[in-house]
């Protein structure tokens, strides 16, 4: 796990977008794992800018989203289908048939989840998975206590997640209680993971995920079991990291480090 601390949210988002663009230059038909919520908005903005101004091409890209609320139709303005369309898909050239988002309205969740897992494999697996982190340490909607080997499934949201996400809905009671989410095990199979966090509210979760033990109570900590993870944070989200001076030191000395 490599931690990089950026001065601002914009710098963090631009660096993450550059990293994704590098993957697309090397592999134009890459499979991207997408996240929703406020954290990746800056990355999507920057990728859209690169598409419009620099010709970054998404025509061969396939995407799989991490999660969706159960019970919201794709047209609901708080569904993750709607979020992705408004903030990213409608601005770039990914063929619609290459876009996969868990269904919040299927009448057979178990079969849908199995199909979703199968589709990821059939498409060659996820090359880069973008991740945010919940204030309870979750990745996707793998709430505290989720198995670190879990697969895509129906999940009951934690009260803290419902409280956190109530800001997007008219009232707290409107936040769905269930979601369909990729599992921790599914995420760990991506070839590369990019965990992003900004703001003071994420500082504790980031400290627990990066410097605490690997535990199902902070599912982001499972990323220590993955060989290729970048953690991009802004100053506020980094503020509770005990080793932050060391992470900075690593970055400063990177250009001179011996290359293998
Ligand atoms: C969303 C997702 C969640 C969010 C997390 C942080 O697809 O998987 O894990 O990344 O809840 O949400 P924000 O970014 O809104 O703070």
XYZ file of C-alpha atoms and ligand atoms in Angstrom:
276
model
C 0.000 0.000 0.000
C 1.461 3.328 -1.001
C 0.099 6.530 0.553
C 0.364 9.841 -1.291
C -0.711 13.057 0.424
C -1.900 15.938 -1.753
C -2.354 19.532 -0.692
C -5.869 19.776 -2.080
C -8.787 17.688 -3.268
C -8.232 18.988 -6.813
C -4.587 17.859 -6.859
C -5.577 14.455 -5.514
C -8.325 14.074 -8.116
C -6.060 15.127 -10.966
C -3.368 12.651 -9.923
C -5.915 9.828 -9.737
C -7.318 10.749 -13.170
C -3.778 10.813 -14.607
C -3.154 7.355 -13.213
C -6.341 6.046 -14.838
C -5.442 7.764 -18.123
C -2.011 6.053 -18.044
C -3.771 2.695 -17.787
C -5.982 3.587 -20.760
C -3.009 4.679 -22.878
C -1.321 1.340 -22.177
C -4.512 -0.718 -22.508
C -7.301 1.067 -24.420
C -9.777 -1.741 -23.670
C -9.167 -1.654 -19.919
C -11.897 -2.588 -17.471
C -12.509 0.131 -14.886
C -14.183 -0.332 -11.518
C -16.231 2.742 -10.693
C -17.296 4.261 -7.371
C -19.991 6.827 -6.606
C -20.419 9.374 -3.796
C -18.751 12.744 -3.437
C -15.143 11.526 -3.340
C -14.634 10.491 -7.008
C -16.481 13.484 -8.489
C -13.220 15.372 -9.057
C -11.688 12.357 -10.817
C -14.682 12.078 -13.134
C -14.543 15.817 -13.858
C -10.871 15.544 -14.760
C -11.358 12.433 -16.918
C -14.176 14.220 -18.770
C -11.883 17.194 -19.302
C -9.139 14.906 -20.636
C -11.660 13.271 -22.971
C -12.897 16.622 -24.317
C -9.609 18.529 -24.457
C -6.976 15.838 -24.910
C -8.921 13.163 -26.753
C -8.700 10.534 -24.006
C -10.593 7.691 -25.623
C -13.057 5.454 -23.792
C -14.507 3.722 -26.844
C -13.110 0.310 -25.884
C -13.456 0.681 -22.125
C -15.755 -1.480 -19.994
C -16.914 -0.377 -16.544
C -18.316 -2.129 -13.501
C -19.762 -0.095 -10.655
C -19.295 -1.141 -7.067
C -22.824 -0.833 -5.815
C -26.415 0.357 -6.101
C -29.246 1.044 -3.670
C -31.973 -1.579 -3.596
C -35.368 -0.257 -4.566
C -34.285 2.796 -6.575
C -35.006 2.737 -10.281
C -32.202 3.796 -12.612
C -34.116 7.053 -13.206
C -34.269 7.978 -9.501
C -32.037 11.004 -9.011
C -30.241 9.372 -6.068
C -29.670 6.036 -7.769
C -26.089 5.254 -8.671
C -27.207 4.611 -12.251
C -28.360 8.221 -12.444
C -25.250 9.500 -10.644
C -22.912 7.751 -13.065
C -24.834 8.881 -16.112
C -24.960 12.520 -15.013
C -21.419 12.798 -13.695
C -19.516 10.665 -16.138
C -21.074 8.398 -18.732
C -23.029 11.028 -20.635
C -19.829 13.087 -21.098
C -17.528 10.356 -22.468
C -17.660 7.759 -25.251
C -18.057 4.455 -23.398
C -20.447 2.251 -25.423
C -23.612 1.833 -23.300
C -23.393 -1.950 -23.674
C -19.987 -1.836 -21.923
C -21.451 -0.242 -18.769
C -22.376 -2.497 -15.860
C -24.009 -1.246 -12.667
C -25.631 -3.536 -10.097
C -29.403 -3.623 -10.443
C -31.403 -2.184 -7.569
C -34.638 -3.481 -9.018
C -34.066 -7.078 -10.093
C -36.590 -9.628 -8.841
C -33.833 -12.172 -8.203
C -30.904 -10.616 -6.349
C -29.025 -13.843 -5.824
C -29.057 -14.733 -9.525
C -28.195 -11.156 -10.455
C -25.185 -11.092 -8.116
C -23.886 -14.370 -9.507
C -24.292 -13.055 -13.052
C -22.479 -9.808 -12.136
C -19.497 -11.734 -10.764
C -19.459 -13.914 -13.873
C -19.590 -10.876 -16.182
C -16.558 -9.306 -14.449
C -14.584 -12.490 -15.100
C -15.833 -12.840 -18.693
C -14.706 -9.267 -19.400
C -11.198 -10.139 -18.234
C -11.346 -8.828 -14.644
C -11.076 -5.256 -13.371
C -7.820 -3.465 -14.237
C -8.223 -0.478 -11.925
C -10.768 -0.221 -9.146
C -11.589 3.280 -7.881
C -12.642 3.258 -4.222
C -13.920 5.772 -1.711
C -14.071 5.008 2.003
C -17.029 5.353 4.347
C -16.604 7.060 7.717
C -17.095 3.551 9.181
C -14.170 2.277 7.108
C -16.251 0.539 4.433
C -15.244 0.034 0.809
C -18.185 -0.295 -1.570
C -21.018 -1.088 0.872
C -19.038 -3.702 2.772
C -20.058 -2.544 6.199
C -18.178 -3.423 9.408
C -18.261 -7.165 9.974
C -18.394 -8.065 6.263
C -16.381 -11.127 5.357
C -13.065 -10.230 3.782
C -13.824 -12.945 1.230
C -17.328 -11.675 0.439
C -18.643 -11.551 -3.116
C -21.296 -9.401 -4.780
C -24.435 -9.657 -2.653
C -27.310 -7.882 -0.964
C -26.195 -5.972 2.118
C -27.993 -4.095 4.901
C -26.486 -0.631 5.295
C -25.071 0.414 8.665
C -26.892 3.221 10.495
C -23.777 5.383 10.150
C -23.821 4.992 6.363
C -27.518 5.869 6.258
C -26.804 8.977 8.386
C -23.825 9.932 6.195
C -25.778 9.511 2.955
C -28.930 11.249 4.217
C -27.334 14.490 2.934
C -28.184 13.418 -0.616
C -31.871 12.681 0.110
C -34.768 14.953 1.123
C -35.040 13.177 4.483
C -33.232 10.387 6.343
C -36.175 7.998 5.959
C -35.761 8.163 2.180
C -32.294 6.546 2.289
C -32.636 2.901 1.229
C -31.717 0.364 3.899
C -30.360 -2.240 1.490
C -27.787 -2.157 -1.268
C -26.310 -4.569 -3.708
C -22.528 -4.393 -3.487
C -19.400 -6.030 -4.780
C -17.753 -7.975 -1.986
C -14.356 -7.380 -0.416
C -13.154 -10.555 -2.146
C -14.423 -9.232 -5.487
C -12.564 -5.946 -4.994
C -9.348 -7.699 -3.986
C -9.325 -9.450 -7.371
C -8.937 -6.158 -9.258
C -5.400 -5.818 -10.640
C -4.893 -2.410 -9.075
C -6.870 -0.421 -6.491
C -6.988 3.309 -6.010
C -8.409 4.347 -2.632
C -9.323 8.037 -2.396
C -10.286 10.118 0.607
C -10.641 13.792 1.352
C -11.769 15.874 4.290
C -11.525 15.652 8.064
C -14.508 13.274 8.269
C -12.420 10.548 6.651
C -9.270 11.029 8.743
C -10.046 8.384 11.333
C -11.216 5.774 8.818
C -8.077 6.337 6.737
C -5.826 6.000 9.788
C -7.559 2.758 10.762
C -7.457 1.369 7.225
C -3.826 2.285 6.560
C -2.176 1.927 9.967
C -4.522 -0.292 11.934
C -4.770 -4.070 11.834
C -6.452 -5.897 8.967
C -9.945 -6.371 10.296
C -13.433 -7.058 9.016
C -14.540 -4.129 11.210
C -12.768 -1.710 8.812
C -13.170 -3.384 5.454
C -10.811 -0.929 3.721
C -8.009 -2.448 5.831
C -8.355 -5.608 3.692
C -6.530 -3.675 0.970
C -3.329 -4.623 2.842
C -3.921 -8.106 1.437
C -3.655 -6.712 -2.097
C -0.243 -6.293 -3.779
C -1.025 -3.113 -5.723
C -2.877 -0.341 -3.895
C -2.406 3.425 -4.045
C -4.027 5.529 -1.328
C -4.521 9.141 -2.402
C -5.556 11.535 0.362
C -5.714 15.259 0.927
C -4.109 16.913 3.971
C -7.270 16.695 6.063
C -7.897 13.025 5.404
C -4.201 12.373 6.179
C -4.295 14.307 9.439
C -4.562 11.259 11.727
C -1.901 9.173 10.005
C 0.970 8.660 12.457
C 3.487 7.947 9.697
C 2.518 10.823 7.423
C 5.998 12.360 7.470
C 7.395 9.028 6.290
C 4.876 8.854 3.432
C 5.944 12.357 2.375
C 9.608 11.368 2.651
C 9.010 8.374 0.374
C 7.393 10.608 -2.254
C 10.179 13.202 -2.075
C 12.845 10.567 -2.565
C 11.090 8.558 -5.230
C 12.732 10.192 -8.247
C 16.211 9.197 -6.996
C 15.356 5.668 -5.903
C 17.133 2.806 -7.724
C 14.928 1.246 -10.385
C 14.824 -2.487 -10.829
C -19.933 4.290 -3.429
C -19.242 3.471 -2.444
C -19.021 3.923 -1.038
C -18.470 5.339 -0.972
C -18.261 5.770 0.475
C -17.779 7.201 0.573
O -19.986 3.632 -4.670
O -18.864 2.389 -2.773
O -18.140 3.056 -0.391
O -17.256 5.394 -1.671
O -19.446 5.625 1.185
O -18.775 8.049 0.079
P -18.471 9.606 -0.162
O -17.470 9.668 -1.231
O -19.788 10.182 -0.598
O -17.976 10.125 1.124
